[in-house]
PDB file of C-alpha atoms in Angstrom:
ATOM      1  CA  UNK A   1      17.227   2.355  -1.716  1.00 78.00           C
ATOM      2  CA  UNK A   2      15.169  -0.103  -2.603  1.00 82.00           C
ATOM      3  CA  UNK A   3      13.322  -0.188  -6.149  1.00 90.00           C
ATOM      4  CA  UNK A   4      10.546  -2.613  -6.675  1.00 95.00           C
ATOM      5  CA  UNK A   5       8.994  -3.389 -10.308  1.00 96.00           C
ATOM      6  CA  UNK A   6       6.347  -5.111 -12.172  1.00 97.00           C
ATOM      7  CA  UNK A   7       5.105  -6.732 -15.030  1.00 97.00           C
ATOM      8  CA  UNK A   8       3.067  -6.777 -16.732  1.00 97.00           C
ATOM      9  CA  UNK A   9       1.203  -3.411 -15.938  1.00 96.00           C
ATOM     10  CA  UNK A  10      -2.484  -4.759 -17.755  1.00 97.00           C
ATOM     11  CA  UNK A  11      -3.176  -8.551 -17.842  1.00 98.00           C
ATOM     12  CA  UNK A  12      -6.184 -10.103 -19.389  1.00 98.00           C
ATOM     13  CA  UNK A  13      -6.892 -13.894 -19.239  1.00 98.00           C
ATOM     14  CA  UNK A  14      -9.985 -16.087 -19.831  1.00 98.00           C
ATOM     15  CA  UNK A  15     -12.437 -17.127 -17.037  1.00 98.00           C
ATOM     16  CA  UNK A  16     -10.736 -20.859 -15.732  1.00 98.00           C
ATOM     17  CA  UNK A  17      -7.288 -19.607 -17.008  1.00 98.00           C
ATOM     18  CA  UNK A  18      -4.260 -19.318 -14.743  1.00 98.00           C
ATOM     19  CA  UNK A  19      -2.725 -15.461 -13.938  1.00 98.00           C
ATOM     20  CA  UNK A  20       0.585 -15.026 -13.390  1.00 98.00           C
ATOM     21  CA  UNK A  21       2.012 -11.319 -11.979  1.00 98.00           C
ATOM     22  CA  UNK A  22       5.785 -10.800 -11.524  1.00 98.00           C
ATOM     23  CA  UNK A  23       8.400  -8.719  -9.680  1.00 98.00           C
ATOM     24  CA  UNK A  24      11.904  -7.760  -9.173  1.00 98.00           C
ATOM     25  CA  UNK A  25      13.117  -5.983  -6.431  1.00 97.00           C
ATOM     26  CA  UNK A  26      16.901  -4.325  -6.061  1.00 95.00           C
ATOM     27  CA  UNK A  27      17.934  -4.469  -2.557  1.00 93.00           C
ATOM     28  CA  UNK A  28      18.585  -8.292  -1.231  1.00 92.00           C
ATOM     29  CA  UNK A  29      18.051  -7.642   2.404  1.00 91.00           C
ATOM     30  CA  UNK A  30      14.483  -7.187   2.216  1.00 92.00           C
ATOM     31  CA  UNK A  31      12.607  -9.889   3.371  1.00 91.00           C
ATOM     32  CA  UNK A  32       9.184  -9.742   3.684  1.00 90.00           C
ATOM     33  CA  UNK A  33       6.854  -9.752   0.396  1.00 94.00           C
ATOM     34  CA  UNK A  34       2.930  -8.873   0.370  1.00 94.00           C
ATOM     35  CA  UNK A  35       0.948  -9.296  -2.219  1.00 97.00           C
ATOM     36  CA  UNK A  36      -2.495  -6.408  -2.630  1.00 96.00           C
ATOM     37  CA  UNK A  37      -5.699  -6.497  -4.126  1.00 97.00           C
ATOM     38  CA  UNK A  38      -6.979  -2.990  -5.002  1.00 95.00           C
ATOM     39  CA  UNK A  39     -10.961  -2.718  -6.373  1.00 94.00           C
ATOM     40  CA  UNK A  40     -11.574   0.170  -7.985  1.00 89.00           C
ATOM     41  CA  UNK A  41     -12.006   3.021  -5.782  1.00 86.00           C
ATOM     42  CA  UNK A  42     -11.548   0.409  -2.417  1.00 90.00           C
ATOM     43  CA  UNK A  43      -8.687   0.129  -0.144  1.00 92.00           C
ATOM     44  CA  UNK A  44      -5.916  -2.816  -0.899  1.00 93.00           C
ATOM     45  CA  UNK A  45      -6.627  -5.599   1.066  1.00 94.00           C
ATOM     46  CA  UNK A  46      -3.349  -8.385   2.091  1.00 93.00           C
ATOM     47  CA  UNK A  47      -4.341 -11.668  -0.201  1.00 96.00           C
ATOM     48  CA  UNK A  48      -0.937 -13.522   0.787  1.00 96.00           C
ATOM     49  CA  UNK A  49       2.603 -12.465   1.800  1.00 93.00           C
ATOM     50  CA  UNK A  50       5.849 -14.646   1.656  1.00 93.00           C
ATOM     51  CA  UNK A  51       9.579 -14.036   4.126  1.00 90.00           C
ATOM     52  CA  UNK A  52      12.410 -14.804   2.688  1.00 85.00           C
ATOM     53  CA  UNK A  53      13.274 -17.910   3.963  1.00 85.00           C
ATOM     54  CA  UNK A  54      10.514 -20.064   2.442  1.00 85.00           C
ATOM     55  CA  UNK A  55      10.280 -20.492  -1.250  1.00 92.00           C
ATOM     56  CA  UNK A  56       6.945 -20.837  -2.005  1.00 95.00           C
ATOM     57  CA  UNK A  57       3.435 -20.477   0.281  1.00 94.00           C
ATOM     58  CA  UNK A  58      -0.175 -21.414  -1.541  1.00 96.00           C
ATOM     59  CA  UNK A  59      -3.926 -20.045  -0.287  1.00 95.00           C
ATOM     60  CA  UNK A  60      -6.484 -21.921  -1.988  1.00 96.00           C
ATOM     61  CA  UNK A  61      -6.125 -20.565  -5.543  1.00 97.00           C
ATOM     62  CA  UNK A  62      -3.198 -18.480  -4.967  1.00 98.00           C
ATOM     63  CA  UNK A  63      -0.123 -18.614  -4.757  1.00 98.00           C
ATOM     64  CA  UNK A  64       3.786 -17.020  -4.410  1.00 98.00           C
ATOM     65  CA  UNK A  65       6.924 -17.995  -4.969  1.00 97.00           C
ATOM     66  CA  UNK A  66       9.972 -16.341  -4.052  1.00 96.00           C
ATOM     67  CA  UNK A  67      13.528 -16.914  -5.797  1.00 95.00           C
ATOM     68  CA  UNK A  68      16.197 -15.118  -3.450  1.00 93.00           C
ATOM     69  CA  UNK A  69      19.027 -15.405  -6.141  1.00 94.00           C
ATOM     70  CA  UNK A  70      17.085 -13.933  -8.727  1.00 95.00           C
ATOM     71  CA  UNK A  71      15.275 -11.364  -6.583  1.00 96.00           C
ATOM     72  CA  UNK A  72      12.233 -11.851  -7.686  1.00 95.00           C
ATOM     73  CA  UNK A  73       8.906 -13.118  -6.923  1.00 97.00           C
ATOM     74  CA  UNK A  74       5.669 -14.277  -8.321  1.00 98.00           C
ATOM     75  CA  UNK A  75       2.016 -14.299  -8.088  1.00 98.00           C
ATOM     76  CA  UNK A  76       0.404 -17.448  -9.265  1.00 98.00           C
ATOM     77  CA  UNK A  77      -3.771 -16.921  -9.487  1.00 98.00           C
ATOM     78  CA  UNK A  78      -5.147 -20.385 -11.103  1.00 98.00           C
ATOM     79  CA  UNK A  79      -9.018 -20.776 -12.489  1.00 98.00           C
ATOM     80  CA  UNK A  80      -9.484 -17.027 -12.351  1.00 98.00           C
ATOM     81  CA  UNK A  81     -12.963 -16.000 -11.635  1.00 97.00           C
ATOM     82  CA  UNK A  82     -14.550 -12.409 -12.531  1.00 96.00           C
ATOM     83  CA  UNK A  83     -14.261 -11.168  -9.087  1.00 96.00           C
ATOM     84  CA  UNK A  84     -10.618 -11.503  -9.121  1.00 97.00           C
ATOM     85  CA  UNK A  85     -10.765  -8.599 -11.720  1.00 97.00           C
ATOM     86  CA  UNK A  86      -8.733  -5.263  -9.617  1.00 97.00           C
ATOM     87  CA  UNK A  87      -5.258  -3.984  -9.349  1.00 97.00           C
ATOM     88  CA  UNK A  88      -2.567  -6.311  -8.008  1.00 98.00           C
ATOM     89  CA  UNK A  89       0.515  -4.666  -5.924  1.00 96.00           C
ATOM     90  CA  UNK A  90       3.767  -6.337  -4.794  1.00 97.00           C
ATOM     91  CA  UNK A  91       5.553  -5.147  -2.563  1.00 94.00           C
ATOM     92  CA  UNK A  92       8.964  -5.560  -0.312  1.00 93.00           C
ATOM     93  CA  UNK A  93      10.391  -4.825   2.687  1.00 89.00           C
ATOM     94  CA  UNK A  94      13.552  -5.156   4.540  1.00 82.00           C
ATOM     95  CA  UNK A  95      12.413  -3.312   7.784  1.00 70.00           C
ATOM     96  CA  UNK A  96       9.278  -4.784   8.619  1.00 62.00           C
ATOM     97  CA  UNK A  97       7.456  -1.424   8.177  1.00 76.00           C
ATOM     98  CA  UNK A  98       8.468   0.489   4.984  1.00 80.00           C
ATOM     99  CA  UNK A  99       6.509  -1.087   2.116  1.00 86.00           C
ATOM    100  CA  UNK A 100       8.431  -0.476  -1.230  1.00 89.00           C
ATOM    101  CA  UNK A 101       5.434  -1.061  -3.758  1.00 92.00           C
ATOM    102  CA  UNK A 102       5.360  -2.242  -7.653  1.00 93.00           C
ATOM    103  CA  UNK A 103       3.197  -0.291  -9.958  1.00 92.00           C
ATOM    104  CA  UNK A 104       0.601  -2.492  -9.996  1.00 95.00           C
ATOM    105  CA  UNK A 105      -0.903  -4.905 -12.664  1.00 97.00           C
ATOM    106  CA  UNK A 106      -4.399  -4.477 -14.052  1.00 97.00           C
ATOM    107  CA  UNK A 107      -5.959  -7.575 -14.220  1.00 98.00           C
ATOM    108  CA  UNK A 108      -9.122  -8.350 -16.189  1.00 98.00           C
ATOM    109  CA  UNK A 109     -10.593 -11.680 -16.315  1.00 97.00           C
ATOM    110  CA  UNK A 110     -12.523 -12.184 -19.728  1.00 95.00           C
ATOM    111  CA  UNK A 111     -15.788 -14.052 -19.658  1.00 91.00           C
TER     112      UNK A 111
ATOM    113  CA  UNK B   1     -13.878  -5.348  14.903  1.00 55.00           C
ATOM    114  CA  UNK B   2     -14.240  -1.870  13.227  1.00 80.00           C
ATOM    115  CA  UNK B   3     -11.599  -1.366  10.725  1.00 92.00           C
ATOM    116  CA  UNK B   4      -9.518   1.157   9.912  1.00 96.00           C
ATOM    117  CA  UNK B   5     -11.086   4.657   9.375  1.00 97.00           C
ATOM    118  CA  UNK B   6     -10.290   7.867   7.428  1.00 97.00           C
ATOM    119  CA  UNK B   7     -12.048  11.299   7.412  1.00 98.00           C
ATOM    120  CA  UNK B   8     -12.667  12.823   5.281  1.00 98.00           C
ATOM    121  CA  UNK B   9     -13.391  10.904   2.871  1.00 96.00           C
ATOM    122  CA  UNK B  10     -13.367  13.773   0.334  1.00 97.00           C
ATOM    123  CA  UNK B  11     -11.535  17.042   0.444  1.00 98.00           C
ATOM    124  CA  UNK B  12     -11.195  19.960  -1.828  1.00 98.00           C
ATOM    125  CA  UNK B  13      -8.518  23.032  -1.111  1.00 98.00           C
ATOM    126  CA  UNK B  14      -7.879  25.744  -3.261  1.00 97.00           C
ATOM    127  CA  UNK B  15      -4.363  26.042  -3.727  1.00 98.00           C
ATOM    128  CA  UNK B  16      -2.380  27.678  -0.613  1.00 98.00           C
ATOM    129  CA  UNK B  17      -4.604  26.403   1.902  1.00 98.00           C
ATOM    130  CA  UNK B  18      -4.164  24.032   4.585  1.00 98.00           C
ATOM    131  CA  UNK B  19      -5.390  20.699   5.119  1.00 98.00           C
ATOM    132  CA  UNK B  20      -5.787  18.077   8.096  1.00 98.00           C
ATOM    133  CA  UNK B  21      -6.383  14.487   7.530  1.00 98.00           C
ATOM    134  CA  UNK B  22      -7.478  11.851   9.983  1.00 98.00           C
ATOM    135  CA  UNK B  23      -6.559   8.851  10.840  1.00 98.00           C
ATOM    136  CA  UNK B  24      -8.475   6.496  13.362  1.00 98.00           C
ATOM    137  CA  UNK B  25      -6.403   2.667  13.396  1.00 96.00           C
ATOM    138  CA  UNK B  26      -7.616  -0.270  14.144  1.00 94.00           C
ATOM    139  CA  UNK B  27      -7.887  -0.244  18.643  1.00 93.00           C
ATOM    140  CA  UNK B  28      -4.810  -1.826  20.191  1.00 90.00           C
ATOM    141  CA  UNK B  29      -2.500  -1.231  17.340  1.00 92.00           C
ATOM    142  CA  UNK B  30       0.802   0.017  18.294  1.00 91.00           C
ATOM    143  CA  UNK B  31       2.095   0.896  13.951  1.00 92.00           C
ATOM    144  CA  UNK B  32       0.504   3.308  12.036  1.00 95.00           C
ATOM    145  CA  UNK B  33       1.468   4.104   8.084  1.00 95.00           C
ATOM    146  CA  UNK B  34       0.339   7.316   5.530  1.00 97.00           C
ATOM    147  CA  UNK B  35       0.828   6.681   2.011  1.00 96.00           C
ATOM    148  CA  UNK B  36       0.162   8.904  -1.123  1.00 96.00           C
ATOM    149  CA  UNK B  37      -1.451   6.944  -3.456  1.00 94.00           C
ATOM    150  CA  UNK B  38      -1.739   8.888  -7.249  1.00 92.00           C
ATOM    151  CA  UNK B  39      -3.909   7.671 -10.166  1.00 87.00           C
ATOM    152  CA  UNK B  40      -2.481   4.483 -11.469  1.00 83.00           C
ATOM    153  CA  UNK B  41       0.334   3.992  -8.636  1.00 87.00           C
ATOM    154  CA  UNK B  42       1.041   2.154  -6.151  1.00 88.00           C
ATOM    155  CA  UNK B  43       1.203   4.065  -2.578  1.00 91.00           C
ATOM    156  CA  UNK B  44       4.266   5.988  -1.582  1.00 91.00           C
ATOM    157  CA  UNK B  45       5.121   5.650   1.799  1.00 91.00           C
ATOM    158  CA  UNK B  46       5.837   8.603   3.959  1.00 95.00           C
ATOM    159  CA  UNK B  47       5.718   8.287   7.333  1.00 95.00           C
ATOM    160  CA  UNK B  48       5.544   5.239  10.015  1.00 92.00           C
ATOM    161  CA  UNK B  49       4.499   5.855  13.990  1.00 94.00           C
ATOM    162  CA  UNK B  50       5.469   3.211  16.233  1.00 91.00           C
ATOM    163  CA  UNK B  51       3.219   4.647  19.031  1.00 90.00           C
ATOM    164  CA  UNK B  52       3.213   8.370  19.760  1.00 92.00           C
ATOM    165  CA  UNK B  53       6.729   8.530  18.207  1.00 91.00           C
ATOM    166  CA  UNK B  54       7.614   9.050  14.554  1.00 90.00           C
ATOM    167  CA  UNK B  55       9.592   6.002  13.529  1.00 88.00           C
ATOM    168  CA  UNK B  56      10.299   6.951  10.520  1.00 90.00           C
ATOM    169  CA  UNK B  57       9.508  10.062   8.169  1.00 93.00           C
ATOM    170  CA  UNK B  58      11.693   9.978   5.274  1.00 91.00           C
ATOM    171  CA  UNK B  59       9.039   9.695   2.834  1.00 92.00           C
ATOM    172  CA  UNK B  60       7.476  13.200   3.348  1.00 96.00           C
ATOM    173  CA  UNK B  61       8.320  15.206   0.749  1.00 95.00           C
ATOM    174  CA  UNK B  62       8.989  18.353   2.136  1.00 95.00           C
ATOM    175  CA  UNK B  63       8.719  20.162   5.336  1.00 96.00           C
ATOM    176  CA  UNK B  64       4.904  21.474   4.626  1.00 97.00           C
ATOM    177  CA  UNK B  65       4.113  17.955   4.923  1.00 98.00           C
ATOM    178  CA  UNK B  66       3.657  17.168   8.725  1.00 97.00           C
ATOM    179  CA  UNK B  67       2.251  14.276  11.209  1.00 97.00           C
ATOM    180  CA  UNK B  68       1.068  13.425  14.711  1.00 97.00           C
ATOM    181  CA  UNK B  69      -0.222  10.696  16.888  1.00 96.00           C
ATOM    182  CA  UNK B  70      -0.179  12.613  20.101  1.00 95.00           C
ATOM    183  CA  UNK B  71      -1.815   9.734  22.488  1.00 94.00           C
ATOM    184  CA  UNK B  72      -0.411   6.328  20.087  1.00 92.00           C
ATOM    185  CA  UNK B  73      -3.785   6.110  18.734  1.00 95.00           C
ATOM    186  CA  UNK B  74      -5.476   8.588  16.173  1.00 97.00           C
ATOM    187  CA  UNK B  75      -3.049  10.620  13.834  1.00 98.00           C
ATOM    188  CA  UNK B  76      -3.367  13.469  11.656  1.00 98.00           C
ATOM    189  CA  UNK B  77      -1.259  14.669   8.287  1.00 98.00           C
ATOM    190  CA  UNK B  78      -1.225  18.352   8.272  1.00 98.00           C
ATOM    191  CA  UNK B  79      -0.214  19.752   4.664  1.00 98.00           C
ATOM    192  CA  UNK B  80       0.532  23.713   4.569  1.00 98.00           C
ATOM    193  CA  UNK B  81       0.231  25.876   1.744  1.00 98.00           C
ATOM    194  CA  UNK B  82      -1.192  23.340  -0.462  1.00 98.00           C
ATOM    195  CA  UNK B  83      -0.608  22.653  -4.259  1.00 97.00           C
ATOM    196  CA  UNK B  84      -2.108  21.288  -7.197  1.00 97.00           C
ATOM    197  CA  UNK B  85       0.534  18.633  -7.096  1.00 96.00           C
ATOM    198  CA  UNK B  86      -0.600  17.329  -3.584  1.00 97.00           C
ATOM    199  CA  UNK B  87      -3.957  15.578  -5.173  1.00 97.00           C
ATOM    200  CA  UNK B  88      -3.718  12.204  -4.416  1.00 97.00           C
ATOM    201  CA  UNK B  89      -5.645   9.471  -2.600  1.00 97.00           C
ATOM    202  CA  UNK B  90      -4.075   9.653   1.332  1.00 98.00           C
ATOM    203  CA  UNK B  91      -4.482   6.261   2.504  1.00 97.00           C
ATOM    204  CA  UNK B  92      -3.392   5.149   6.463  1.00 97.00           C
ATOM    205  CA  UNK B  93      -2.998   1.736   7.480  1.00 95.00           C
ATOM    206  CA  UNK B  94      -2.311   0.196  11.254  1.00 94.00           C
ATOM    207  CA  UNK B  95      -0.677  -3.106  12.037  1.00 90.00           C
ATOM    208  CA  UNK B  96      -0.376  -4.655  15.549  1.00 86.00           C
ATOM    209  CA  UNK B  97       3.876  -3.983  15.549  1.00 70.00           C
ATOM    210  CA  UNK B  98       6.432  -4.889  13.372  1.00 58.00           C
ATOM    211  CA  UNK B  99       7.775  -7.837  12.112  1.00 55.00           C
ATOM    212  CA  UNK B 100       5.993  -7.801   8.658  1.00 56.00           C
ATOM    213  CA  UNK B 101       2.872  -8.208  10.146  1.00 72.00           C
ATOM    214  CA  UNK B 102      -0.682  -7.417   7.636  1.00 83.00           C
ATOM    215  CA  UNK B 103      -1.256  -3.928   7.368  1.00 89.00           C
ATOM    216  CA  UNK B 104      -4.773  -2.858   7.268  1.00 92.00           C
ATOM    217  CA  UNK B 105      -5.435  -0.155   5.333  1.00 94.00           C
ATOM    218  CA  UNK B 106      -8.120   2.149   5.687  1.00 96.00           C
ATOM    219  CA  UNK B 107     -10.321   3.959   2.710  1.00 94.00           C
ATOM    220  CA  UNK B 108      -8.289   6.847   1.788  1.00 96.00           C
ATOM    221  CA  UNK B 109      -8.675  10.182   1.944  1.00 97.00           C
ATOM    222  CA  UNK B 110      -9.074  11.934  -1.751  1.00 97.00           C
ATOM    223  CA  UNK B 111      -7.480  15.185  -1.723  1.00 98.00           C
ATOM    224  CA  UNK B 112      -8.046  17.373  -4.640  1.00 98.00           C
ATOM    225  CA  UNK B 113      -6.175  20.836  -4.698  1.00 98.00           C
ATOM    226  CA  UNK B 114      -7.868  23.253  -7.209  1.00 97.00           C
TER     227      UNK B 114
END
């Protein structure tokens, strides 16, 4: 089945800096990939998702990529503010239902 | 709109027990999703309705893990005979169908088995 990991699992950048979350995933017919925001102790909330047959989509500050040969895909977060500080999921899916998630990445943003 | 809601928000079992956890989704959507979310993790996906109708349960992990959605709308997770290794955060999320559309999640049950 489908595996899905993540790096880094803790990130820490400076206030203004740019954030930069990766994953891999094994199986190469999935084809849809969300991105989550977790808060501590809140629900994840969607920030931005990607299919597979568009390369890159950006929202204001952030952004995904997706690279099909490599299976793998990126999230791109550029003059992070404090409130970006949570817990960052990937995730993929090939059936449009089952989410396969990442372990998340810990993000702090340094003032 | 209201969102997706959960109740309770906080239960604790003693070991052997049994639990129910509810699940209202967000009116007029057809897919509903339970995860198991433990400390540190991302959620683990167990089982998908698509209406009244199971879709999909391969992610329960064993047969004292149970779920209904009798009328397509609210659902419940039944656990029997509960154990310590059940404590997790039960989170449900709705979409309008499939098709990779946003799933809304609500806020989680936390389920604590003692």
């Amino acid at each position: 089945g489908e595996n899905v990991e993540q790096h880094p699992s803790t990130l820490s950048v400076q206030e203004g800096d740019s954030a930069v979350i990766k994953c891999t995933y094994s199986d190469s017919a999935s084809n849809y990939f969300p991105w989550y925001k977790q808060e501590l102790g809140k629900r994840p909330q969607l920030i931005i998702d990607i299919r597979s047959n568009v390369g890159e989509k950006k929202d204001q500050r952030i952004a995904v990529t997706l690279n099909k040969t490599a299976k793998h895909f990126s999230l791109h977060i550029t003059e992070t503010q404090p409130e970006d500080s949570a817990v960052y999921f990937c995730a993929a899916s090939k059936s449009n239902y089952q989410l396969i998630w990442g372990a998340g990445t810990k993000l702090i943003i340094k003032p | 709109g209201a969102g997706v809601s959960q109740t309770p928000s906080n239960k604790v079992t003693e070991k052997g027990k049994y639990v129910e956890l509810r699940c209202d989704p967000i009116s007029g959507h057809t897919a509903l999703y339970w995860y198991r979310q433990s400390l540190g993790q991302g959620p683990e996906f167990l089982i998908y309705f698509q209406g009244t109708g199971a879709a999909d349960d391969s992610g329960l992990p064993n047969d004292r893990f149970f779920a209904v959605r009798p009328e397509g709308s609210v659902s419940t997770l039944k656990i029997q005979r509960t154990e310590r290794g059940d404590s997790a955060v039960y989170l449900c999320a709705s979409s309008s169908g499939t098709g990779g559309n946003e799933q809304y999640f609500g806020p989680g049950t936390r389920l604590t088995v003692t």
